[in-house]
PDB file of C-alpha atoms in Angstrom:
ATOM      1  CA  MET A  28     -22.654  37.884 -60.827  1.00 41.00           C
ATOM      2  CA  THR A  29     -23.777  38.280 -64.021  1.00 51.00           C
ATOM      3  CA  ASP A  30     -21.552  36.572 -67.194  1.00 70.00           C
ATOM      4  CA  THR A  31     -21.709  39.644 -69.224  1.00 85.00           C
ATOM      5  CA  PHE A  32     -19.705  38.788 -73.207  1.00 87.00           C
ATOM      6  CA  ASP A  33     -19.695  39.781 -76.619  1.00 88.00           C
ATOM      7  CA  ARG A  34     -21.999  37.863 -78.584  1.00 85.00           C
ATOM      8  CA  GLU A  35     -21.106  38.464 -81.681  1.00 85.00           C
ATOM      9  CA  LYS A  36     -17.408  37.233 -80.845  1.00 90.00           C
ATOM     10  CA  VAL A  37     -18.980  33.978 -79.934  1.00 89.00           C
ATOM     11  CA  VAL A  38     -20.911  33.338 -83.107  1.00 84.00           C
ATOM     12  CA  ASP A  39     -18.228  34.648 -84.918  1.00 86.00           C
ATOM     13  CA  CYS A  40     -15.726  31.938 -82.580  1.00 88.00           C
ATOM     14  CA  MET A  41     -18.872  29.007 -82.940  1.00 86.00           C
ATOM     15  CA  PHE A  42     -18.424  29.681 -86.793  1.00 83.00           C
ATOM     16  CA  ASP A  43     -14.881  29.704 -87.086  1.00 89.00           C
ATOM     17  CA  PRO A  44     -13.989  27.128 -89.839  1.00 91.00           C
ATOM     18  CA  VAL A  45     -11.293  25.240 -87.349  1.00 94.00           C
ATOM     19  CA  THR A  46     -13.004  26.565 -84.470  1.00 93.00           C
ATOM     20  CA  SER A  47     -16.257  24.295 -85.440  1.00 91.00           C
ATOM     21  CA  SER A  48     -14.477  21.250 -86.435  1.00 93.00           C
ATOM     22  CA  ILE A  49     -13.354  21.475 -82.620  1.00 95.00           C
ATOM     23  CA  LEU A  50     -16.038  21.828 -81.539  1.00 93.00           C
ATOM     24  CA  ALA A  51     -17.912  18.995 -83.487  1.00 92.00           C
ATOM     25  CA  GLU A  52     -15.635  16.692 -82.183  1.00 94.00           C
ATOM     26  CA  LEU A  53     -17.124  17.824 -78.663  1.00 95.00           C
ATOM     27  CA  GLU A  54     -20.753  16.352 -79.049  1.00 90.00           C
ATOM     28  CA  ASP A  55     -19.977  12.829 -78.637  1.00 91.00           C
ATOM     29  CA  GLY A  56     -18.476  14.156 -75.294  1.00 93.00           C
ATOM     30  CA  THR A  57     -15.321  15.061 -73.231  1.00 96.00           C
ATOM     31  CA  LYS A  58     -12.477  15.007 -75.355  1.00 96.00           C
ATOM     32  CA  SER A  59      -7.903  15.378 -74.667  1.00 96.00           C
ATOM     33  CA  CYS A  60      -6.898  18.753 -76.256  1.00 96.00           C
ATOM     34  CA  THR A  61      -4.599  16.506 -77.222  1.00 96.00           C
ATOM     35  CA  PHE A  62      -7.086  14.490 -79.714  1.00 97.00           C
ATOM     36  CA  LEU A  63      -8.556  17.528 -80.518  1.00 97.00           C
ATOM     37  CA  ALA A  64      -5.199  18.625 -82.047  1.00 97.00           C
ATOM     38  CA  GLU A  65      -4.537  16.196 -84.013  1.00 97.00           C
ATOM     39  CA  GLN A  66      -7.844  16.548 -85.333  1.00 95.00           C
ATOM     40  CA  ALA A  67      -7.472  20.126 -86.351  1.00 95.00           C
ATOM     41  CA  SER A  68      -4.268  19.276 -87.274  1.00 96.00           C
ATOM     42  CA  ILE A  69      -3.386  22.590 -85.443  1.00 97.00           C
ATOM     43  CA  THR A  70      -1.417  23.003 -81.972  1.00 96.00           C
ATOM     44  CA  GLU A  71      -2.897  21.948 -78.611  1.00 95.00           C
ATOM     45  CA  THR A  72      -1.697  25.411 -77.268  1.00 95.00           C
ATOM     46  CA  GLU A  73      -3.622  26.485 -80.948  1.00 97.00           C
ATOM     47  CA  VAL A  74      -6.992  24.921 -79.642  1.00 97.00           C
ATOM     48  CA  LEU A  75      -6.645  25.843 -76.716  1.00 96.00           C
ATOM     49  CA  GLU A  76      -5.839  29.836 -78.385  1.00 95.00           C
ATOM     50  CA  ARG A  77      -9.073  29.452 -80.654  1.00 95.00           C
ATOM     51  CA  LEU A  78     -11.730  28.001 -77.795  1.00 96.00           C
ATOM     52  CA  ALA A  79     -10.102  30.687 -75.165  1.00 96.00           C
ATOM     53  CA  TYR A  80     -12.989  32.741 -75.150  1.00 95.00           C
ATOM     54  CA  LEU A  81     -15.262  30.048 -75.491  1.00 95.00           C
ATOM     55  CA  ILE A  82     -14.129  28.847 -72.069  1.00 96.00           C
ATOM     56  CA  ASP A  83     -13.894  32.622 -70.285  1.00 95.00           C
ATOM     57  CA  HIS A  84     -17.109  32.765 -70.454  1.00 94.00           C
ATOM     58  CA  ASP A  85     -17.860  28.489 -69.819  1.00 94.00           C
ATOM     59  CA  PHE A  86     -19.062  27.978 -73.254  1.00 94.00           C
ATOM     60  CA  ILE A  87     -16.103  25.589 -73.483  1.00 96.00           C
ATOM     61  CA  LEU A  88     -15.414  23.674 -69.751  1.00 96.00           C
ATOM     62  CA  LYS A  89     -11.076  23.330 -69.767  1.00 96.00           C
ATOM     63  CA  LYS A  90     -10.224  20.885 -66.587  1.00 96.00           C
ATOM     64  CA  THR A  91      -6.668  19.792 -66.621  1.00 93.00           C
ATOM     65  CA  ASN A  92      -5.387  17.076 -64.679  1.00 87.00           C
ATOM     66  CA  GLY A  93      -1.870  16.802 -63.755  1.00 87.00           C
ATOM     67  CA  GLU A  94       0.271  18.171 -67.843  1.00 86.00           C
ATOM     68  CA  LYS A  95      -3.344  16.880 -69.383  1.00 92.00           C
ATOM     69  CA  SER A  96      -6.169  19.179 -70.901  1.00 94.00           C
ATOM     70  CA  MET A  97      -9.496  17.158 -70.705  1.00 97.00           C
ATOM     71  CA  ILE A  98     -12.086  20.253 -73.383  1.00 97.00           C
ATOM     72  CA  SER A  99     -16.006  19.750 -73.086  1.00 96.00           C
ATOM     73  CA  ALA A 100     -18.776  21.408 -73.975  1.00 94.00           C
ATOM     74  CA  ASN A 101     -21.170  22.927 -72.232  1.00 93.00           C
ATOM     75  CA  SER A 102     -23.537  22.581 -74.995  1.00 88.00           C
ATOM     76  CA  GLU A 103     -27.353  23.921 -73.053  1.00 89.00           C
ATOM     77  CA  LYS A 104     -24.863  27.458 -72.940  1.00 89.00           C
ATOM     78  CA  LEU A 105     -24.054  26.793 -76.700  1.00 85.00           C
ATOM     79  CA  THR A 106     -27.252  26.287 -77.328  1.00 83.00           C
ATOM     80  CA  SER A 107     -29.310  28.862 -75.734  1.00 83.00           C
ATOM     81  CA  ILE A 108     -26.565  31.769 -78.035  1.00 79.00           C
ATOM     82  CA  VAL A 109     -27.955  30.094 -81.281  1.00 71.00           C
ATOM     83  CA  GLU A 110     -31.523  29.699 -80.677  1.00 72.00           C
ATOM     84  CA  SER A 111     -31.394  33.367 -78.829  1.00 68.00           C
ATOM     85  CA  SER A 112     -34.043  35.437 -80.217  1.00 46.00           C
ATOM     86  CA  GLU A 113     -31.703  38.496 -80.166  1.00 56.00           C
ATOM     87  CA  ASN A 114     -28.463  37.080 -81.774  1.00 52.00           C
ATOM     88  CA  PHE A 115     -30.798  35.858 -84.595  1.00 57.00           C
ATOM     89  CA  ASP A 116     -28.823  38.284 -86.853  1.00 63.00           C
ATOM     90  CA  GLU A 117     -25.489  37.299 -86.066  1.00 63.00           C
ATOM     91  CA  THR A 118     -26.223  33.586 -85.848  1.00 60.00           C
ATOM     92  CA  ILE A 119     -27.048  34.256 -89.738  1.00 65.00           C
ATOM     93  CA  ASN A 120     -24.557  36.123 -91.043  1.00 68.00           C
ATOM     94  CA  GLY A 121     -22.250  33.587 -88.726  1.00 66.00           C
ATOM     95  CA  LEU A 122     -23.700  31.183 -90.820  1.00 66.00           C
ATOM     96  CA  GLU A 123     -23.154  33.625 -94.120  1.00 70.00           C
ATOM     97  CA  LYS A 124     -19.492  33.449 -92.326  1.00 69.00           C
ATOM     98  CA  LEU A 125     -19.115  30.123 -93.125  1.00 64.00           C
ATOM     99  CA  ASP A 126     -20.508  29.464 -96.573  1.00 65.00           C
ATOM    100  CA  GLY A 127     -18.230  31.861 -97.437  1.00 68.00           C
ATOM    101  CA  TYR A 128     -15.534  30.036 -96.128  1.00 62.00           C
ATOM    102  CA  LEU A 129     -16.255  26.042 -97.598  1.00 63.00           C
ATOM    103  CA  ASN A 130     -17.036  28.451-101.187  1.00 57.00           C
TER     104      ASN A 130
END
């Protein structure tokens, strides 16, 4: 079965300022949802809401152990979105959006 997803929505998620800061935390490996919430100054529920689309399509992996959720990035799949030649324009648009937020 092929996983179908909206590439533009994935790029929008990745380049949202808060979500991108969460993704940056995952570069070093798996983190608890609690830790990610503290780092982003949002609730755990909001972390999961912001990552929901990425989790649904396996760009982000969520494992639950009791009440504790552990979050990790599927680096290969995330990288494939950014490097995809057919997605290049969307990536540039995402970077421009991020630049707009920062300025």
